[in-house]
Amino acid sequence: MKIVRTDCELETPDLDAELRRRGELVLLPEGVSEAALAAEVAGADLLLMCYTPVTARVIAAATRLKGIVKYGVGIDAIDIPAAIARGIPVVNIPEYAEETVAEGAFTLMLALAKKLVPLDRQMRAEGWAWPTARWMGSDIAGKTVGIVGLGRIGKSFARMAGQGFRARVISCTPGMSAEDMAAHGVEKVDDLHEMLAQSDVVSLHCTLNDTTRHIIGAAELAAMKPTAFLINSSRGALVDETALVAALTEGRIAGAGLDVFSAEPLSLSGHVMSPLFALPNVLMLPHLTFYTAEAMARLERETLERCDEALSGRPLLVKSRDPRLRAQAGGVRFA
């Protein structure tokens, strides 16, 4: 068996050791070219990817591929229609970091509200900070937290904010009833702009697709309170980043906590988001809210389960509710 895993910068030592027991393992870096990836998968039995695009050209070159396993959640980098046309099953690992990413997003919110990073910088530079207006923080209790996308991670975030911190939690999630939201302590708001106008914190937890790309643009940012924070730990392209940079640099929203970006990695200059490094009210993480010992253990274990299904010719278990994965008719079974 030949197994190809892209994005080898994300270390999965236990998974790699097990895959080497099953055959030849080829590790490719993030940023591998389409041509190089196509050449490697031409004779591969299994492809594992995290960030690297798996295009129609790559899929066309895969003459014996038994499956594509996204060792992570988001599947927007995979040309799923092309895989379906070739009869190659695609699966992701949607549950390994539900609480983990929600905790990460919540940490960003708390850090912004309490001004933890600028206070820490002040302490390191001066040794102390007196309670002046510059350092005035804000509470979460009693505030309104708006969630865009009340899926697994969004529900965990809602529980933390509502039950944990006594915030009012609202959500604009099309297709989810008010009754279902209420069961999770969330009020349904049908109009996105109305939700944004009410929210002191807006946290994004929806999948990226043609409908949600740039769901937060200039008009949506304009609808937010000037005292509100934006949190994004889902996908960078949910936000029009040029509009976000303008809103933050012009002080039209209070701040942002970002773990994901349309183009990764970032750089200190030359990136659309580079101007944000100079702002004290912006926290940027390197797409690592998922990265804990517990979550990675779950990810490696479940990824190996899906790999073994593919290599043994069994149907791959699809746990995701994403309609793109649910559209598959062969080589999969649904949880």
mmCIF file of C-alpha atoms in Angstrom:
data_model
loop_
_atom_site.group_PDB
_atom_site.id
_atom_site.type_symbol
_atom_site.label_atom_id
_atom_site.label_comp_id
_atom_site.label_asym_id
_atom_site.label_seq_id
_atom_site.Cartn_x
_atom_site.Cartn_y
_atom_site.Cartn_z
ATOM 1 C CA MET A 1 0.000 0.000 0.000
ATOM 2 C CA LYS A 2 1.154 3.536 -0.759
ATOM 3 C CA ILE A 3 -0.166 6.268 1.513
ATOM 4 C CA VAL A 4 0.381 9.990 0.918
ATOM 5 C CA ARG A 5 -0.027 12.553 3.707
ATOM 6 C CA THR A 6 0.229 16.246 2.887
ATOM 7 C CA ASP A 7 0.892 19.107 5.311
ATOM 8 C CA CYS A 8 3.539 17.182 7.197
ATOM 9 C CA GLU A 9 4.358 20.315 9.223
ATOM 10 C CA LEU A 10 1.399 19.254 11.362
ATOM 11 C CA GLU A 11 3.089 16.481 13.295
ATOM 12 C CA THR A 12 1.129 13.271 13.839
ATOM 13 C CA PRO A 13 3.808 10.849 15.064
ATOM 14 C CA ASP A 14 1.535 8.081 16.318
ATOM 15 C CA LEU A 15 -0.561 8.137 13.154
ATOM 16 C CA ASP A 16 2.535 8.109 10.940
ATOM 17 C CA ALA A 17 4.028 5.171 12.825
ATOM 18 C CA GLU A 18 0.842 3.155 12.376
ATOM 19 C CA LEU A 19 0.563 4.041 8.688
ATOM 20 C CA ARG A 20 4.144 2.897 8.086
ATOM 21 C CA ARG A 21 3.129 -0.485 9.485
ATOM 22 C CA ARG A 22 0.495 -0.662 6.778
ATOM 23 C CA GLY A 23 2.664 0.325 3.829
ATOM 24 C CA GLU A 24 4.831 3.008 2.273
ATOM 25 C CA LEU A 25 4.139 6.466 3.730
ATOM 26 C CA VAL A 26 5.045 9.549 1.688
ATOM 27 C CA LEU A 27 5.027 12.854 3.595
ATOM 28 C CA LEU A 28 4.600 16.076 1.623
ATOM 29 C CA PRO A 29 4.925 19.643 2.909
ATOM 30 C CA GLU A 30 2.298 22.344 3.001
ATOM 31 C CA GLY A 31 2.516 24.231 -0.263
ATOM 32 C CA VAL A 32 3.398 21.203 -2.382
ATOM 33 C CA SER A 33 2.597 22.004 -5.997
ATOM 34 C CA GLU A 34 -0.442 20.589 -7.739
ATOM 35 C CA ALA A 35 1.807 18.810 -10.225
ATOM 36 C CA ALA A 36 3.959 17.217 -7.528
ATOM 37 C CA LEU A 37 0.923 16.080 -5.561
ATOM 38 C CA ALA A 38 -0.682 14.636 -8.688
ATOM 39 C CA ALA A 39 2.496 12.708 -9.435
ATOM 40 C CA GLU A 40 2.587 11.204 -5.939
ATOM 41 C CA VAL A 41 -1.078 10.198 -5.809
ATOM 42 C CA ALA A 42 -0.899 8.559 -9.242
ATOM 43 C CA GLY A 43 0.157 5.311 -7.588
ATOM 44 C CA ALA A 44 -1.301 5.896 -4.128
ATOM 45 C CA ASP A 45 -3.961 3.859 -2.359
ATOM 46 C CA LEU A 46 -4.855 6.552 0.167
ATOM 47 C CA LEU A 47 -4.506 10.335 0.447
ATOM 48 C CA LEU A 48 -4.562 12.208 3.733
ATOM 49 C CA MET A 49 -4.738 16.015 3.610
ATOM 50 C CA CYS A 50 -5.276 18.886 5.996
ATOM 51 C CA TYR A 51 -4.790 22.192 4.156
ATOM 52 C CA THR A 52 -3.319 21.366 0.737
ATOM 53 C CA PRO A 53 -5.865 21.719 -2.100
ATOM 54 C CA VAL A 54 -6.958 18.436 -3.656
ATOM 55 C CA THR A 55 -8.043 19.599 -7.094
ATOM 56 C CA ALA A 56 -9.789 17.884 -9.968
ATOM 57 C CA ARG A 57 -6.385 17.483 -11.636
ATOM 58 C CA VAL A 58 -5.001 15.698 -8.586
ATOM 59 C CA ILE A 59 -8.059 13.460 -8.373
ATOM 60 C CA ALA A 60 -7.873 12.650 -12.100
ATOM 61 C CA ALA A 61 -4.307 11.402 -11.596
ATOM 62 C CA ALA A 62 -5.333 9.055 -8.783
ATOM 63 C CA THR A 63 -5.918 5.815 -10.665
ATOM 64 C CA ARG A 64 -6.152 3.510 -7.621
ATOM 65 C CA LEU A 65 -7.087 5.793 -4.731
ATOM 66 C CA LYS A 66 -9.384 4.125 -2.185
ATOM 67 C CA GLY A 67 -10.196 7.259 -0.246
ATOM 68 C CA ILE A 68 -9.371 10.845 0.687
ATOM 69 C CA VAL A 69 -9.214 11.495 4.414
ATOM 70 C CA LYS A 70 -9.250 15.082 5.656
ATOM 71 C CA TYR A 71 -7.563 14.884 9.043
ATOM 72 C CA GLY A 72 -9.509 17.858 10.321
ATOM 73 C CA VAL A 73 -12.927 19.395 9.763
ATOM 74 C CA GLY A 74 -13.102 21.800 6.818
ATOM 75 C CA ILE A 75 -13.459 20.230 3.379
ATOM 76 C CA ASP A 76 -13.506 23.320 1.154
ATOM 77 C CA ALA A 77 -10.022 22.526 -0.230
ATOM 78 C CA ILE A 78 -11.229 19.228 -1.736
ATOM 79 C CA ASP A 79 -12.966 19.076 -5.120
ATOM 80 C CA ILE A 80 -15.662 16.751 -3.826
ATOM 81 C CA PRO A 81 -17.730 16.634 -7.062
ATOM 82 C CA ALA A 82 -14.600 15.429 -8.882
ATOM 83 C CA ALA A 83 -14.025 12.758 -6.232
ATOM 84 C CA ILE A 84 -17.653 11.623 -6.422
ATOM 85 C CA ALA A 85 -17.424 11.417 -10.216
ATOM 86 C CA ARG A 86 -14.400 9.137 -9.852
ATOM 87 C CA GLY A 87 -16.034 7.053 -7.102
ATOM 88 C CA ILE A 88 -13.414 8.049 -4.516
ATOM 89 C CA PRO A 89 -14.944 8.389 -1.054
ATOM 90 C CA VAL A 90 -14.103 11.485 0.994
ATOM 91 C CA VAL A 91 -14.338 11.733 4.769
ATOM 92 C CA ASN A 92 -13.340 14.218 7.448
ATOM 93 C CA ILE A 93 -12.910 14.080 11.236
ATOM 94 C CA PRO A 94 -15.559 16.514 12.458
ATOM 95 C CA GLU A 95 -15.801 15.812 16.185
ATOM 96 C CA TYR A 96 -12.265 15.685 17.545
ATOM 97 C CA ALA A 97 -11.978 19.349 18.553
ATOM 98 C CA GLU A 98 -15.510 20.590 19.205
ATOM 99 C CA GLU A 99 -14.849 21.635 22.788
ATOM 100 C CA THR A 100 -11.222 22.483 22.029
ATOM 101 C CA VAL A 101 -11.940 25.083 19.339
ATOM 102 C CA ALA A 102 -14.852 26.488 21.330
ATOM 103 C CA GLU A 103 -12.480 26.941 24.272
ATOM 104 C CA GLY A 104 -9.987 28.659 21.971
ATOM 105 C CA ALA A 105 -12.613 31.052 20.618
ATOM 106 C CA PHE A 106 -13.817 31.739 24.139
ATOM 107 C CA THR A 107 -10.247 32.458 25.237
ATOM 108 C CA LEU A 108 -9.919 35.037 22.451
ATOM 109 C CA MET A 109 -13.146 36.679 23.593
ATOM 110 C CA LEU A 110 -12.061 36.821 27.242
ATOM 111 C CA ALA A 111 -8.600 38.105 26.393
ATOM 112 C CA LEU A 112 -10.079 40.953 24.354
ATOM 113 C CA ALA A 113 -12.690 41.815 26.953
ATOM 114 C CA LYS A 114 -10.136 41.901 29.776
ATOM 115 C CA LYS A 115 -7.327 43.481 27.667
ATOM 116 C CA LEU A 116 -5.002 40.713 28.775
ATOM 117 C CA VAL A 117 -2.407 41.040 26.027
ATOM 118 C CA PRO A 118 -1.836 44.819 26.226
ATOM 119 C CA LEU A 119 -1.822 44.589 30.033
ATOM 120 C CA ASP A 120 0.791 41.858 29.897
ATOM 121 C CA ARG A 121 2.896 43.958 27.515
ATOM 122 C CA GLN A 122 2.579 46.943 29.845
ATOM 123 C CA MET A 123 3.683 44.871 32.827
ATOM 124 C CA ARG A 124 6.696 43.527 30.961
ATOM 125 C CA ALA A 125 7.664 47.013 29.801
ATOM 126 C CA GLU A 126 6.917 49.087 32.918
ATOM 127 C CA GLY A 127 6.347 46.613 35.746
ATOM 128 C CA TRP A 128 2.890 47.961 36.621
ATOM 129 C CA ALA A 129 -0.304 49.550 35.273
ATOM 130 C CA TRP A 130 -2.581 51.865 37.227
ATOM 131 C CA PRO A 131 -6.383 51.612 36.816
ATOM 132 C CA THR A 132 -6.885 54.334 34.232
ATOM 133 C CA ALA A 133 -9.404 54.419 31.380
ATOM 134 C CA ARG A 134 -6.813 52.963 29.015
ATOM 135 C CA TRP A 135 -6.988 49.625 30.833
ATOM 136 C CA MET A 136 -10.740 49.468 31.466
ATOM 137 C CA GLY A 137 -12.013 45.991 30.562
ATOM 138 C CA SER A 138 -15.532 44.671 30.158
ATOM 139 C CA ASP A 139 -17.626 41.810 31.523
ATOM 140 C CA ILE A 140 -19.160 38.982 29.543
ATOM 141 C CA ALA A 141 -21.996 38.502 32.055
ATOM 142 C CA GLY A 142 -25.021 40.473 30.964
ATOM 143 C CA LYS A 143 -23.699 41.049 27.449
ATOM 144 C CA THR A 144 -25.195 39.714 24.217
ATOM 145 C CA VAL A 145 -23.113 37.141 22.358
ATOM 146 C CA GLY A 146 -24.074 36.498 18.747
ATOM 147 C CA ILE A 147 -23.125 33.240 17.051
ATOM 148 C CA VAL A 148 -23.085 32.713 13.293
ATOM 149 C CA GLY A 149 -23.427 28.963 12.795
ATOM 150 C CA LEU A 150 -24.817 26.922 15.654
ATOM 151 C CA GLY A 151 -23.176 23.604 14.848
ATOM 152 C CA ARG A 152 -21.131 21.447 17.192
ATOM 153 C CA ILE A 153 -18.555 24.102 18.035
ATOM 154 C CA GLY A 154 -21.101 26.907 18.062
ATOM 155 C CA LYS A 155 -23.249 25.017 20.565
ATOM 156 C CA SER A 156 -20.256 24.464 22.838
ATOM 157 C CA PHE A 157 -19.410 28.160 22.624
ATOM 158 C CA ALA A 158 -23.041 29.035 23.395
ATOM 159 C CA ARG A 159 -23.026 26.832 26.495
ATOM 160 C CA MET A 160 -19.838 28.437 27.784
ATOM 161 C CA ALA A 161 -21.184 31.951 27.243
ATOM 162 C CA GLY A 162 -24.716 31.349 28.500
ATOM 163 C CA GLN A 163 -24.489 28.760 31.242
ATOM 164 C CA GLY A 164 -20.915 29.559 32.185
ATOM 165 C CA PHE A 165 -20.866 33.367 32.048
ATOM 166 C CA ARG A 166 -24.564 34.346 32.116
ATOM 167 C CA ALA A 167 -24.491 36.091 28.762
ATOM 168 C CA ARG A 168 -27.529 36.378 26.539
ATOM 169 C CA VAL A 169 -26.790 34.207 23.509
ATOM 170 C CA ILE A 170 -28.411 34.758 20.113
ATOM 171 C CA SER A 171 -27.764 33.163 16.744
ATOM 172 C CA CYS A 172 -28.509 33.573 13.073
ATOM 173 C CA THR A 173 -28.395 30.013 11.739
ATOM 174 C CA PRO A 174 -30.680 29.387 8.752
ATOM 175 C CA GLY A 175 -32.345 25.993 8.783
ATOM 176 C CA MET A 176 -32.317 25.660 12.567
ATOM 177 C CA SER A 177 -35.597 26.223 14.359
ATOM 178 C CA ALA A 178 -36.159 28.511 17.315
ATOM 179 C CA GLU A 179 -37.152 25.450 19.358
ATOM 180 C CA ASP A 180 -33.876 23.662 18.610
ATOM 181 C CA MET A 181 -31.903 26.763 19.500
ATOM 182 C CA ALA A 182 -33.842 27.265 22.719
ATOM 183 C CA ALA A 183 -32.878 23.734 23.771
ATOM 184 C CA HIS A 184 -29.283 24.992 23.762
ATOM 185 C CA GLY A 185 -30.065 28.239 25.562
ATOM 186 C CA VAL A 186 -29.942 30.336 22.403
ATOM 187 C CA GLU A 187 -32.432 32.844 20.998
ATOM 188 C CA LYS A 188 -33.023 32.686 17.251
ATOM 189 C CA VAL A 189 -32.621 35.864 15.195
ATOM 190 C CA ASP A 190 -33.629 35.470 11.553
ATOM 191 C CA ASP A 191 -31.819 38.485 10.104
ATOM 192 C CA LEU A 192 -28.022 38.551 10.240
ATOM 193 C CA HIS A 193 -27.781 42.341 10.385
ATOM 194 C CA GLU A 194 -30.264 42.446 13.250
ATOM 195 C CA MET A 195 -28.181 39.892 15.145
ATOM 196 C CA LEU A 196 -25.004 41.880 14.501
ATOM 197 C CA ALA A 197 -26.613 45.095 15.694
ATOM 198 C CA GLN A 198 -27.619 43.482 18.996
ATOM 199 C CA SER A 199 -24.340 41.691 19.727
ATOM 200 C CA ASP A 200 -21.486 42.803 21.968
ATOM 201 C CA VAL A 201 -19.461 39.847 20.688
ATOM 202 C CA VAL A 202 -19.882 38.097 17.329
ATOM 203 C CA SER A 203 -18.322 34.640 17.004
ATOM 204 C CA LEU A 204 -18.174 32.766 13.690
ATOM 205 C CA HIS A 205 -18.682 28.995 13.705
ATOM 206 C CA CYS A 206 -20.151 28.161 10.296
ATOM 207 C CA THR A 207 -18.659 26.095 7.506
ATOM 208 C CA LEU A 208 -17.187 27.782 4.451
ATOM 209 C CA ASN A 209 -19.123 27.348 1.230
ATOM 210 C CA ASP A 210 -20.398 29.510 -1.610
ATOM 211 C CA THR A 211 -23.175 30.866 0.609
ATOM 212 C CA THR A 212 -21.034 31.772 3.601
ATOM 213 C CA ARG A 213 -17.932 33.128 1.843
ATOM 214 C CA HIS A 214 -17.540 36.755 3.002
ATOM 215 C CA ILE A 215 -20.667 36.442 5.115
ATOM 216 C CA ILE A 216 -19.089 39.205 7.171
ATOM 217 C CA GLY A 217 -18.326 42.033 4.753
ATOM 218 C CA ALA A 218 -18.296 45.809 4.852
ATOM 219 C CA ALA A 219 -22.052 46.097 5.334
ATOM 220 C CA GLU A 220 -22.074 43.530 8.137
ATOM 221 C CA LEU A 221 -19.156 45.182 9.923
ATOM 222 C CA ALA A 222 -21.015 48.480 9.635
ATOM 223 C CA ALA A 223 -24.012 46.865 11.333
ATOM 224 C CA MET A 224 -21.953 45.923 14.409
ATOM 225 C CA LYS A 225 -21.707 48.097 17.503
ATOM 226 C CA PRO A 226 -18.548 50.214 17.710
ATOM 227 C CA THR A 227 -17.966 48.520 21.087
ATOM 228 C CA ALA A 228 -18.282 44.966 19.705
ATOM 229 C CA PHE A 229 -15.634 42.305 19.147
ATOM 230 C CA LEU A 230 -15.440 39.866 16.224
ATOM 231 C CA ILE A 231 -14.120 36.346 16.866
ATOM 232 C CA ASN A 232 -13.238 33.961 14.024
ATOM 233 C CA SER A 233 -11.886 30.482 14.705
ATOM 234 C CA SER A 234 -13.691 28.843 11.776
ATOM 235 C CA ARG A 235 -12.454 29.861 8.307
ATOM 236 C CA GLY A 236 -10.713 33.047 7.235
ATOM 237 C CA ALA A 237 -12.728 33.478 4.054
ATOM 238 C CA LEU A 238 -15.936 33.872 6.041
ATOM 239 C CA VAL A 239 -14.740 37.465 6.446
ATOM 240 C CA ASP A 240 -13.919 40.073 3.822
ATOM 241 C CA GLU A 241 -10.489 40.700 5.286
ATOM 242 C CA THR A 242 -9.895 43.976 3.448
ATOM 243 C CA ALA A 243 -13.103 45.337 4.949
ATOM 244 C CA LEU A 244 -12.134 44.005 8.385
ATOM 245 C CA VAL A 245 -8.719 45.688 8.293
ATOM 246 C CA ALA A 246 -10.417 48.968 7.390
ATOM 247 C CA ALA A 247 -13.006 48.626 10.181
ATOM 248 C CA LEU A 248 -10.316 47.892 12.775
ATOM 249 C CA THR A 249 -7.793 50.499 11.696
ATOM 250 C CA GLU A 250 -10.544 53.130 11.553
ATOM 251 C CA GLY A 251 -11.901 52.118 14.966
ATOM 252 C CA ARG A 252 -15.370 51.188 13.731
ATOM 253 C CA ILE A 253 -15.429 48.013 15.847
ATOM 254 C CA ALA A 254 -13.702 47.533 19.180
ATOM 255 C CA GLY A 255 -11.422 44.641 18.293
ATOM 256 C CA ALA A 256 -11.032 41.153 16.842
ATOM 257 C CA GLY A 257 -9.708 37.757 17.837
ATOM 258 C CA LEU A 258 -8.622 35.749 14.799
ATOM 259 C CA ASP A 259 -7.251 32.229 14.495
ATOM 260 C CA VAL A 260 -7.891 31.712 10.775
ATOM 261 C CA PHE A 261 -7.081 33.649 7.625
ATOM 262 C CA SER A 262 -7.884 33.382 3.936
ATOM 263 C CA ALA A 263 -4.196 33.046 3.047
ATOM 264 C CA GLU A 264 -2.016 31.182 5.504
ATOM 265 C CA PRO A 265 0.600 31.555 6.822
ATOM 266 C CA LEU A 266 0.633 35.275 7.636
ATOM 267 C CA SER A 267 3.687 37.501 7.449
ATOM 268 C CA LEU A 268 4.673 40.677 9.260
ATOM 269 C CA SER A 269 4.458 42.591 5.994
ATOM 270 C CA GLY A 270 2.999 42.107 2.538
ATOM 271 C CA HIS A 271 -0.132 40.237 3.705
ATOM 272 C CA VAL A 272 -3.595 41.782 3.635
ATOM 273 C CA MET A 273 -3.763 41.257 7.401
ATOM 274 C CA SER A 274 -0.253 42.547 8.181
ATOM 275 C CA PRO A 275 -1.502 46.003 9.326
ATOM 276 C CA LEU A 276 -3.299 44.311 12.230
ATOM 277 C CA PHE A 277 -0.042 43.352 13.937
ATOM 278 C CA ALA A 278 0.305 46.992 15.032
ATOM 279 C CA LEU A 279 -3.108 47.154 16.723
ATOM 280 C CA PRO A 280 -3.371 46.448 20.477
ATOM 281 C CA ASN A 281 -7.042 45.478 20.197
ATOM 282 C CA VAL A 282 -6.432 42.601 17.760
ATOM 283 C CA LEU A 283 -5.330 39.105 18.770
ATOM 284 C CA MET A 284 -4.058 36.794 16.038
ATOM 285 C CA LEU A 285 -3.245 33.125 16.522
ATOM 286 C CA PRO A 286 -1.580 30.836 13.922
ATOM 287 C CA HIS A 287 -4.614 28.583 13.281
ATOM 288 C CA LEU A 288 -3.919 26.590 16.442
ATOM 289 C CA THR A 289 -7.064 26.742 18.582
ATOM 290 C CA PHE A 290 -7.500 23.042 17.721
ATOM 291 C CA TYR A 291 -4.000 22.120 18.862
ATOM 292 C CA THR A 292 -4.123 20.476 22.277
ATOM 293 C CA ALA A 293 -2.715 17.154 23.425
ATOM 294 C CA GLU A 294 -6.194 15.752 23.969
ATOM 295 C CA ALA A 295 -7.604 16.892 20.630
ATOM 296 C CA MET A 296 -4.592 15.644 18.680
ATOM 297 C CA ALA A 297 -4.848 12.229 20.323
ATOM 298 C CA ARG A 298 -8.489 12.039 19.262
ATOM 299 C CA LEU A 299 -7.625 13.235 15.749
ATOM 300 C CA GLU A 300 -4.866 10.676 15.219
ATOM 301 C CA ARG A 301 -6.953 7.819 16.596
ATOM 302 C CA GLU A 302 -10.027 8.525 14.497
ATOM 303 C CA THR A 303 -8.024 9.313 11.361
ATOM 304 C CA LEU A 304 -6.398 5.897 11.634
ATOM 305 C CA GLU A 305 -9.844 4.287 11.931
ATOM 306 C CA ARG A 306 -10.934 5.924 8.654
ATOM 307 C CA CYS A 307 -7.643 4.958 6.980
ATOM 308 C CA ASP A 308 -8.054 1.319 7.984
ATOM 309 C CA GLU A 309 -11.580 1.316 6.564
ATOM 310 C CA ALA A 310 -10.307 2.623 3.234
ATOM 311 C CA LEU A 311 -7.293 0.326 3.005
ATOM 312 C CA SER A 312 -9.381 -2.741 3.830
ATOM 313 C CA GLY A 313 -12.068 -1.856 1.291
ATOM 314 C CA ARG A 314 -14.765 -1.134 3.871
ATOM 315 C CA PRO A 315 -17.106 1.873 3.585
ATOM 316 C CA LEU A 316 -15.727 5.004 5.235
ATOM 317 C CA LEU A 317 -17.747 6.321 8.165
ATOM 318 C CA VAL A 318 -19.036 9.856 7.523
ATOM 319 C CA LYS A 319 -19.933 11.615 10.778
ATOM 320 C CA SER A 320 -20.258 15.092 9.277
ATOM 321 C CA ARG A 321 -23.666 16.572 8.460
ATOM 322 C CA ASP A 322 -22.150 18.620 5.628
ATOM 323 C CA PRO A 323 -24.382 18.065 2.553
ATOM 324 C CA ARG A 324 -21.306 17.892 0.309
ATOM 325 C CA LEU A 325 -20.171 14.745 2.101
ATOM 326 C CA ARG A 326 -23.718 13.447 2.489
ATOM 327 C CA ALA A 327 -24.119 13.601 -1.305
ATOM 328 C CA GLN A 328 -21.804 10.608 -1.675
ATOM 329 C CA ALA A 329 -23.576 7.445 -2.744
ATOM 330 C CA GLY A 330 -20.813 4.863 -2.733
ATOM 331 C CA GLY A 331 -17.939 3.766 -0.549
ATOM 332 C CA VAL A 332 -19.304 5.465 2.565
ATOM 333 C CA ARG A 333 -21.704 4.859 5.444
ATOM 334 C CA PHE A 334 -23.330 7.544 7.537
ATOM 335 C CA ALA A 335 -23.395 7.943 11.302
#
